[in-house]
CSV table of C-alpha atoms in Angstrom, one decimal:
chain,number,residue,atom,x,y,z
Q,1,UNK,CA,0.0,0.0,0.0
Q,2,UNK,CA,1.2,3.1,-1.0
Q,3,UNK,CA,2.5,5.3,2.1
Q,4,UNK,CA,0.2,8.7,2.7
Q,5,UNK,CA,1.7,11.8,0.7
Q,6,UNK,CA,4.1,10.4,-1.1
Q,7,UNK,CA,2.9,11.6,-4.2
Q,8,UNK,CA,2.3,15.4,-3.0
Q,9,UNK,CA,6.0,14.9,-2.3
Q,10,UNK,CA,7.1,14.0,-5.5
Q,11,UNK,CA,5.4,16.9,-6.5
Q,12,UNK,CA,6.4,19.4,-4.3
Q,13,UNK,CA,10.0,18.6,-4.9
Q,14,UNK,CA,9.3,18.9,-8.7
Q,15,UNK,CA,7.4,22.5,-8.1
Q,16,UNK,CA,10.8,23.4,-6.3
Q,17,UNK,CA,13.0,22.1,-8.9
Q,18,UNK,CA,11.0,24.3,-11.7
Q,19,UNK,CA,10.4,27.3,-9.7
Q,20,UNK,CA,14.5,27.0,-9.2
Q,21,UNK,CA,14.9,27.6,-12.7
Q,22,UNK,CA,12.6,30.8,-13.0
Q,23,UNK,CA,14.0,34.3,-12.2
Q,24,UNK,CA,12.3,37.5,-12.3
Q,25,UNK,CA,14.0,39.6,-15.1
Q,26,UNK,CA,13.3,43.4,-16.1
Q,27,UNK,CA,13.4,43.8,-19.9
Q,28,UNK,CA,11.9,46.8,-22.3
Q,29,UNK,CA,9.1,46.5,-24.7
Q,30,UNK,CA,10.0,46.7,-28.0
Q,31,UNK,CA,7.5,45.9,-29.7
Q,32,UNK,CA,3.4,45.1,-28.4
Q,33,UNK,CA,0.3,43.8,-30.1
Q,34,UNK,CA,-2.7,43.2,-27.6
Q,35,UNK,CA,-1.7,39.8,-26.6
Q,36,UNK,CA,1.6,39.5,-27.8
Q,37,UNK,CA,4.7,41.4,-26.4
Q,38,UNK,CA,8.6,41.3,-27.6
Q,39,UNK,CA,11.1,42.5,-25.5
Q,40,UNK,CA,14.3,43.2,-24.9
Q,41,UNK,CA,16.5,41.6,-21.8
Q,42,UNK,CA,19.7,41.4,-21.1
Q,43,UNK,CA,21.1,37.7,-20.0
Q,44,UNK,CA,24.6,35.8,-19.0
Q,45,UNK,CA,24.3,35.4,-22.9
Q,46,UNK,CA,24.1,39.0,-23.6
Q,47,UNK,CA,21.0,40.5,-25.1
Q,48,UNK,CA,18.3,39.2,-26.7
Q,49,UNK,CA,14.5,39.3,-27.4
Q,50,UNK,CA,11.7,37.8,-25.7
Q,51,UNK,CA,8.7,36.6,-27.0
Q,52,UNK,CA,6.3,37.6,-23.7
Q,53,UNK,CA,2.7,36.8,-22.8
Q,54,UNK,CA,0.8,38.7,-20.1
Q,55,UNK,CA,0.4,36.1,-17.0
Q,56,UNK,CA,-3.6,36.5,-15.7
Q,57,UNK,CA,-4.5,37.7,-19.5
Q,58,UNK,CA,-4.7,41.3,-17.6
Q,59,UNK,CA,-2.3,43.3,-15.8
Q,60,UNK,CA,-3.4,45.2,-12.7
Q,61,UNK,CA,-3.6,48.6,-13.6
Q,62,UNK,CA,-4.0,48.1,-17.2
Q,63,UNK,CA,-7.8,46.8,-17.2
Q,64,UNK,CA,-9.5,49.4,-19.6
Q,65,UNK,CA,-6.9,50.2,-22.2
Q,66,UNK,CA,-6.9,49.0,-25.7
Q,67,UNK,CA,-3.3,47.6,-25.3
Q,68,UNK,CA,-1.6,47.1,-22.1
Q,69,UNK,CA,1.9,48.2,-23.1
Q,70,UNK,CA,4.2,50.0,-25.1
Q,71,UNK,CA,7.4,50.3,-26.6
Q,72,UNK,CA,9.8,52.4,-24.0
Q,73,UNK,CA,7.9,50.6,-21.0
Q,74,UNK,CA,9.7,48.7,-18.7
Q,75,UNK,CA,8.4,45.5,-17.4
Q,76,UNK,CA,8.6,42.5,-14.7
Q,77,UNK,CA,9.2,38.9,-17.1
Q,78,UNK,CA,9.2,35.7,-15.1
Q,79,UNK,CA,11.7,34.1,-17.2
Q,80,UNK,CA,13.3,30.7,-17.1
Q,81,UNK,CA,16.6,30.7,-18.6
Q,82,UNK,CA,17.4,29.9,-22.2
Q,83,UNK,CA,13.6,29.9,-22.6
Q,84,UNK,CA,12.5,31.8,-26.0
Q,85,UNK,CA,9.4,33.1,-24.0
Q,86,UNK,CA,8.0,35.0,-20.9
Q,87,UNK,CA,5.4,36.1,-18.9
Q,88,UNK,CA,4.6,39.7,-18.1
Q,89,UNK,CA,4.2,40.1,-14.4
Q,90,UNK,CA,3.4,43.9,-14.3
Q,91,UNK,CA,4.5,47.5,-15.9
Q,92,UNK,CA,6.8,49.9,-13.9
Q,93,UNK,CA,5.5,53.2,-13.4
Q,94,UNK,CA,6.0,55.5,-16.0
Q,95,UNK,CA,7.3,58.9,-17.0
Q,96,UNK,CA,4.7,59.5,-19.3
Q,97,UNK,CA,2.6,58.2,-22.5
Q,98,UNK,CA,1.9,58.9,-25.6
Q,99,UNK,CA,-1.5,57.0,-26.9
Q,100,UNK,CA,-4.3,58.0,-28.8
Q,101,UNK,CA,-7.9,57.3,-28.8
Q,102,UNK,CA,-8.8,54.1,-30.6
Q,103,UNK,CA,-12.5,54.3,-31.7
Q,104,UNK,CA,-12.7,50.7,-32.9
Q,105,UNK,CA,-12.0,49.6,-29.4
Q,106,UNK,CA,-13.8,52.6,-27.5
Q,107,UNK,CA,-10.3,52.5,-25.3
Q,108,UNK,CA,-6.9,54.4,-25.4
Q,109,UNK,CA,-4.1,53.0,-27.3
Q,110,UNK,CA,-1.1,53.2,-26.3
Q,111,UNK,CA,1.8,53.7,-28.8
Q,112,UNK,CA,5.2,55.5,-26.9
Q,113,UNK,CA,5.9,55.1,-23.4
Q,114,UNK,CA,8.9,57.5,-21.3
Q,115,UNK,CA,9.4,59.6,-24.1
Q,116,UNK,CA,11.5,62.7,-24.3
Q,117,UNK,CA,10.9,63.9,-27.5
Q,118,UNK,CA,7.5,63.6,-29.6
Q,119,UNK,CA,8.5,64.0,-33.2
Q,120,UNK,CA,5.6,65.2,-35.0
Q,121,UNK,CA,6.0,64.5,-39.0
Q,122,UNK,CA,4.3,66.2,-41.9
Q,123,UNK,CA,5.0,66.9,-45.7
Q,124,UNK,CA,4.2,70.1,-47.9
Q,125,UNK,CA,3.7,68.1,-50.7
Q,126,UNK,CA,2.7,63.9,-51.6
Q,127,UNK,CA,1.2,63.8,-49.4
Q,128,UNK,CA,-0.5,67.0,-49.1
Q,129,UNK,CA,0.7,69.7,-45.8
Q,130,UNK,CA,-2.4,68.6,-43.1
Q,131,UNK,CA,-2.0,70.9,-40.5
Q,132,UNK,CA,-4.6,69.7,-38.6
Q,133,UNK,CA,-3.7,66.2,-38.0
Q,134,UNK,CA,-0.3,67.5,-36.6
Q,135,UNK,CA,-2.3,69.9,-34.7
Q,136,UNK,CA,-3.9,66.6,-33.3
Q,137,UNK,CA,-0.6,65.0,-32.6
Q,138,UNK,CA,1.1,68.6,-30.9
Q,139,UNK,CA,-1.6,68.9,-28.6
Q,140,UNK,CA,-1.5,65.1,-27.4
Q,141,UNK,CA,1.9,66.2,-26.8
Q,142,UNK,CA,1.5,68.7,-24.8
Q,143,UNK,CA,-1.1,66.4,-22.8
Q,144,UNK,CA,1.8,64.2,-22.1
Q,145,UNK,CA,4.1,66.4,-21.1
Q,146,UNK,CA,6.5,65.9,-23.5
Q,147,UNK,CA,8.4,68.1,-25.7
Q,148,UNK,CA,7.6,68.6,-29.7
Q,149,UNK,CA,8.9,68.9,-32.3
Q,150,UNK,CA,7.6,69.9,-35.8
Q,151,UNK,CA,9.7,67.8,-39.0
Q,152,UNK,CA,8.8,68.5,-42.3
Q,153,UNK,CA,9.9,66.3,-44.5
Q,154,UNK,CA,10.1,66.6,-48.3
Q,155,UNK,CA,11.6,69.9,-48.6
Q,156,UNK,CA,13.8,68.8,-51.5
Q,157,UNK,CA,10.3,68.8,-53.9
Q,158,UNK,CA,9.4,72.4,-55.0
Q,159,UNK,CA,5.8,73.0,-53.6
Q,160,UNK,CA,5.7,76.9,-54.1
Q,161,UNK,CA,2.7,77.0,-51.5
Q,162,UNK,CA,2.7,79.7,-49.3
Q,163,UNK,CA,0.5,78.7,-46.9
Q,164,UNK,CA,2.4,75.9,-46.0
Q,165,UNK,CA,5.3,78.4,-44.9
Q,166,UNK,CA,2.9,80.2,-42.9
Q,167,UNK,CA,1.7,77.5,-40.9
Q,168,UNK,CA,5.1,76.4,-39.8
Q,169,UNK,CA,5.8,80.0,-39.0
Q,170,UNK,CA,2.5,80.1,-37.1
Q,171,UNK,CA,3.9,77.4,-34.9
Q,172,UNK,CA,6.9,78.6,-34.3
Q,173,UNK,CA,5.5,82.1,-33.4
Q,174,UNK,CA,3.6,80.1,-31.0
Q,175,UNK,CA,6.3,78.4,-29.3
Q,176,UNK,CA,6.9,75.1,-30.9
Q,177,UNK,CA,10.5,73.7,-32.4
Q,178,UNK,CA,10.8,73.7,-36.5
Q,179,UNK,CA,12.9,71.3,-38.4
Q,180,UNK,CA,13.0,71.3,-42.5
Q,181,UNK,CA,14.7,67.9,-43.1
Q,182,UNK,CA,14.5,66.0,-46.8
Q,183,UNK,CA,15.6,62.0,-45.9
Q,184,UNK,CA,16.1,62.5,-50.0
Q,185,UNK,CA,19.2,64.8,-50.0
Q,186,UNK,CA,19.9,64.5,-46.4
Q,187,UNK,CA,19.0,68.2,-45.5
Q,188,UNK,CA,18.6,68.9,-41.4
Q,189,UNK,CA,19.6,65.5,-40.8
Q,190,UNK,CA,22.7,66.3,-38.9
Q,191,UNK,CA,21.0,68.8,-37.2
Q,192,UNK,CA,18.5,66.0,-36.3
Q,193,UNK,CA,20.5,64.0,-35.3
Q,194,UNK,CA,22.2,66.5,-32.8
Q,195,UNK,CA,18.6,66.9,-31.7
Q,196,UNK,CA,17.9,63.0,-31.0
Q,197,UNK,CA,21.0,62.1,-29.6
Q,198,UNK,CA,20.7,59.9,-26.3
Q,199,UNK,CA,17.1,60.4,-26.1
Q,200,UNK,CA,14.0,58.5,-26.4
Q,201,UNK,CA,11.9,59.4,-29.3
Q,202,UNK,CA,8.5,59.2,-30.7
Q,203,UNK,CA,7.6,59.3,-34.4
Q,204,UNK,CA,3.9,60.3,-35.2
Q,205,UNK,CA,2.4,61.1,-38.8
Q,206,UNK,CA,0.3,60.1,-41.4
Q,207,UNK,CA,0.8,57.7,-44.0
Q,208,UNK,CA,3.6,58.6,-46.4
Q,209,UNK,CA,5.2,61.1,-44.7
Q,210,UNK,CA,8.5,59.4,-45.2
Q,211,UNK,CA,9.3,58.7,-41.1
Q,212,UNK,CA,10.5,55.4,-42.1
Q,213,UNK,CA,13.2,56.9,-44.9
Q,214,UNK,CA,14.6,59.6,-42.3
Q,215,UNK,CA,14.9,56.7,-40.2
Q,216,UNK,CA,16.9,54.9,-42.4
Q,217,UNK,CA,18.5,57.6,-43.8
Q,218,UNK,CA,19.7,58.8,-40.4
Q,219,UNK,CA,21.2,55.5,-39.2
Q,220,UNK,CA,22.0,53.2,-42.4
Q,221,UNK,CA,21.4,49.3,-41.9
Q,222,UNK,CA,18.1,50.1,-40.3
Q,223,UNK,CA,16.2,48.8,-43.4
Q,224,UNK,CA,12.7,50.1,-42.9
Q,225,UNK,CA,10.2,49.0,-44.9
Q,226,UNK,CA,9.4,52.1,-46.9
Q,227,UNK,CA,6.0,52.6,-48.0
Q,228,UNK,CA,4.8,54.2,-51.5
Q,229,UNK,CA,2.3,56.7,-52.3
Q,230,UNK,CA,-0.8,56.1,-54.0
Q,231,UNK,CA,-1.0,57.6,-57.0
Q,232,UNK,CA,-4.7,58.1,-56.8
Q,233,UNK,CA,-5.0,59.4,-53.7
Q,234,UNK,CA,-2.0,60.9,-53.2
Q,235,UNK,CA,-1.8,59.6,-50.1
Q,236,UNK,CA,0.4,57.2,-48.0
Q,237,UNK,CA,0.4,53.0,-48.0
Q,238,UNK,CA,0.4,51.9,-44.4
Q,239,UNK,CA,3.8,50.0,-43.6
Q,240,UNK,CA,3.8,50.0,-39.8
Q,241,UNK,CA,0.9,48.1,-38.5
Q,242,UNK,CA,2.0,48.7,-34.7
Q,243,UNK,CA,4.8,50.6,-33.2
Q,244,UNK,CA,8.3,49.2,-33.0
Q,245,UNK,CA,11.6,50.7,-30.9
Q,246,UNK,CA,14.5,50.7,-32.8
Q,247,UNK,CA,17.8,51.5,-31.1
Q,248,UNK,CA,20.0,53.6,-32.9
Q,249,UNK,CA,24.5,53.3,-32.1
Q,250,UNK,CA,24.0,56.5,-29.8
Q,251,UNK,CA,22.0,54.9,-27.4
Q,252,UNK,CA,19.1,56.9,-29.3
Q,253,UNK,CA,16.0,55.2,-28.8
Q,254,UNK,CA,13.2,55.9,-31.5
Q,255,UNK,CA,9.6,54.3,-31.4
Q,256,UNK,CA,7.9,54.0,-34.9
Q,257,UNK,CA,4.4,54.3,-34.8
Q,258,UNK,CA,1.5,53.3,-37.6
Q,259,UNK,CA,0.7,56.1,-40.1
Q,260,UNK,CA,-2.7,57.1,-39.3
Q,261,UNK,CA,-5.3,58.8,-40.7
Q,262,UNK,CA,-7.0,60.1,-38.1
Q,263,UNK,CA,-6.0,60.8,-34.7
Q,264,UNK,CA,-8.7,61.9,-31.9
Q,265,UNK,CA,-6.3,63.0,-28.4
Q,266,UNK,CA,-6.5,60.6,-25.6
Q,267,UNK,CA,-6.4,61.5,-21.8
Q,268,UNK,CA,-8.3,64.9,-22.2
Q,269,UNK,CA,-12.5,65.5,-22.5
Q,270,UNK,CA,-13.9,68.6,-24.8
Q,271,UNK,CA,-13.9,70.6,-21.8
Q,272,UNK,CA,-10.2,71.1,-21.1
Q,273,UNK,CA,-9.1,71.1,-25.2
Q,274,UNK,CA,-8.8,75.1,-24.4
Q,275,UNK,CA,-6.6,74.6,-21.1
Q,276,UNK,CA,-4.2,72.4,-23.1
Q,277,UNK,CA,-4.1,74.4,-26.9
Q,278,UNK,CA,-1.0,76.8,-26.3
Q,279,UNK,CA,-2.1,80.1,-27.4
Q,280,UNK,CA,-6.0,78.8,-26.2
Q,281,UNK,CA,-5.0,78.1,-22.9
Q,282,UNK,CA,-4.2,82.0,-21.3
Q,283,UNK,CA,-7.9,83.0,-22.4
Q,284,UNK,CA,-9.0,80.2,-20.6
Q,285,UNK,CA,-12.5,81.1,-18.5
Q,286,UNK,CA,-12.4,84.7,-19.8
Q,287,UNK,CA,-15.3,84.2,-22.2
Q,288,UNK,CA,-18.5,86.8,-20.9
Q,289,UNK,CA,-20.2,82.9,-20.0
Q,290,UNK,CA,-16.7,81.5,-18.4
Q,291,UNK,CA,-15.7,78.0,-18.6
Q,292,UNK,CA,-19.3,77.2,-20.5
Q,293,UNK,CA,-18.8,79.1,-23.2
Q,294,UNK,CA,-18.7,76.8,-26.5
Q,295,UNK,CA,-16.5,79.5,-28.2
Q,296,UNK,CA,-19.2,79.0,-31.2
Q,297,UNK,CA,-21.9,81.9,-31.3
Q,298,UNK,CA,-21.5,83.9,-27.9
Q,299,UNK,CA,-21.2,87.2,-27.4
Q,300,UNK,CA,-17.7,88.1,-25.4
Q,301,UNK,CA,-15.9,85.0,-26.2
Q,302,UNK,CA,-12.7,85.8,-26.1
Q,303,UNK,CA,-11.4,83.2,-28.3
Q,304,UNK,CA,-13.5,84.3,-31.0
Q,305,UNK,CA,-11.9,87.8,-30.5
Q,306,UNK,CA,-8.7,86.3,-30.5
Q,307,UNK,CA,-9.5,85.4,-34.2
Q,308,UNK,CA,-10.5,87.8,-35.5
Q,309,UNK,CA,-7.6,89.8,-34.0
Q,310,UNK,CA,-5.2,87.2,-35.4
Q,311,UNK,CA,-3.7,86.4,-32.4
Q,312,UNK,CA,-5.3,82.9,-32.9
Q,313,UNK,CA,-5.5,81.7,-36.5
Q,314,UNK,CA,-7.9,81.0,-38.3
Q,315,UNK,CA,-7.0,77.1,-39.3
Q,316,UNK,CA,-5.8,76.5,-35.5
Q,317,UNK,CA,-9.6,77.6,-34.6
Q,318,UNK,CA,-11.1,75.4,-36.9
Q,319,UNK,CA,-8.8,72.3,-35.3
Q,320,UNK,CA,-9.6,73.5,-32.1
Q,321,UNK,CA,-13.3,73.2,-32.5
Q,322,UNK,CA,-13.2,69.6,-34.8
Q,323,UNK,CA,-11.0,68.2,-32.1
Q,324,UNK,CA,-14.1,69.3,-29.8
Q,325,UNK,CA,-16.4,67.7,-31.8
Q,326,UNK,CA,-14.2,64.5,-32.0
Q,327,UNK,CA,-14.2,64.8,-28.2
Q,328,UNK,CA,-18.3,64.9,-27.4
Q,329,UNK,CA,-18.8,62.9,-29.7
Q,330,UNK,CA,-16.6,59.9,-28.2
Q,331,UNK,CA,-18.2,61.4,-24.5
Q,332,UNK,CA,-21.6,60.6,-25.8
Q,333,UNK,CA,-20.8,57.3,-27.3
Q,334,UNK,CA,-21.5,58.3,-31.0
């Protein structure tokens, strides 16, 4: 007969044995889809990437966003060594993040996390200058608390559009950094570079803006896929479908992020788009009706004034107001 608890013993032993084997390893996110994370550890073996898995299926903290990590986060693995995979314990606290509303999953989505620089992309030409969308991208930002910085890429092709050149004089007058760079001829890419060095960046624009070519163009042997325009349209062919940290020879850090389309500001409700709109935000609660004021149709808004007195222009008013819009309209479920 076989003695009481022998088998409980055999297995205990065996828990020991395996639990012997695990160790609890920091490593940094590279890359993240919602179930599948790939990061970056460094072993006895030097570094590598890990395949991860959240352990749970959620992570405390984490419940009610769309993805529940990004590139630049640092995170807990229980690892066991030589394994190819891991499981995600938790996320450390972070600096800051960069996400966006995703409307498809009613949650935010995050794409950069600990940034120090936000690198906001745009062309004057193929495809067209969109002002707006990098309004979009400035302001989320500034919600994050991390520093901008206007690119506009392309400047090798001859647009002859004014109004491009007055909109990235507008935003300089207004206290944001300008870079003209062309990834073509390699204009502004030392100055860039300068910029970037040692830092951990974040690359936001739309589709065919040419983020991926600077990349390449500013560290050689990246090979990004580089996407083309579409004739058609003249718009850009999504290449990134989630966002990716590649790690440049200066310690530079940059996060690629999916070229977009549309972009509705995460972390903020319509209410507070005037406290966090740069030149908005000093005639905040000045309006005749205060803090209600829908800066629309009222009498004594001072934003309106603002306008019309140039102060605020006219295209960063109309943003302001569609990014409103965007705003109540995710508030009241539309």
């Amino acid at each position: 007969m076989e003695k009481p608890g022998r088998k409980t013993g055999i297995k205990t032993k065996f828990c020991l044995k395996y639990m012997s084997k695990m160790e609890l390893i920091k490593g940094i996110v590279i890359r993240s889809s919602r179930n599948i994370i790939i990061t970056r550890i460094e072993t006895t073996d030097g570094i590598k990437e890990l395949e991860c898995r959240i352990k749970g299926k959620i992570l405390k903290g984490q419940e009610n966003l769309y993805n529940p990590a990004a590139p630049g986060d640092w995170v807990n693995i229980e690892y066991q060594n030589n394994s190819s995979t891991g499981m995600i314990l938790s996320v450390d606290e972070r600096r800051n993040l960069f996400s966006r509303f995703n409307q498809k999953g009613a949650a935010s989505q995050l794409l950069a996390a600990n940034v120090d620089l936000s690198l906001c992309f745009c062309t004057p030409v193929s495809p067209p200058f969109r002002p707006r969308f990098l309004d979009r991208v400035l302001l989320q930002a500034d919600i994050a608390g991390i520093e901008p910085l206007v690119i506009c890429n392309k400047i090798d092709i001859d647009y002859n559009d004014i109004d491009v050149d007055e909109r990235l004089e507008e935003y300089t007058r207004i206290g944001y950094n300008v870079m003209r760079v062309s990834a073509k001829t390699g204009e502004g890419l030392d100055e860039l570079r300068k910029k970037i060095q040692e830092k951990t960046c974040v690359l936001t624009g739309q589709s065919g803006v040419g983020k991926s070519s600077v990349l390449n163009a500013l560290q050689p042997g990246l090979d990004i896929k580089e996407g083309n325009l579409n004739e058609k349209y003249d718009r850009g062919v999504h290449t990134t479908s989630l966002s990716v940290m590649y790690e440049l020879n200066d310690k530079t850090r940059i996060i690629d992020t999916p070229g977009v389309r549309r972009f509705i500001p995460d972390g903020i409700d319509s209410s507070e788009v005037i406290l966090n709109m740069r030149e908005f935000a000093p005639l905040a609660g000045k309006c005749s009706f205060g803090l209600s004021c829908s800066h629309k149709t009222e009498i004594g808004c001072k934003i309106m004034e603002a306008v019309h007195a140039g102060i605020i222009h006219e295209d960063r008013y109309e943003s302001f107001l569609r990014i409103m819009d965007d705003l109540e309209g995710k508030e009241n479920g539309d």
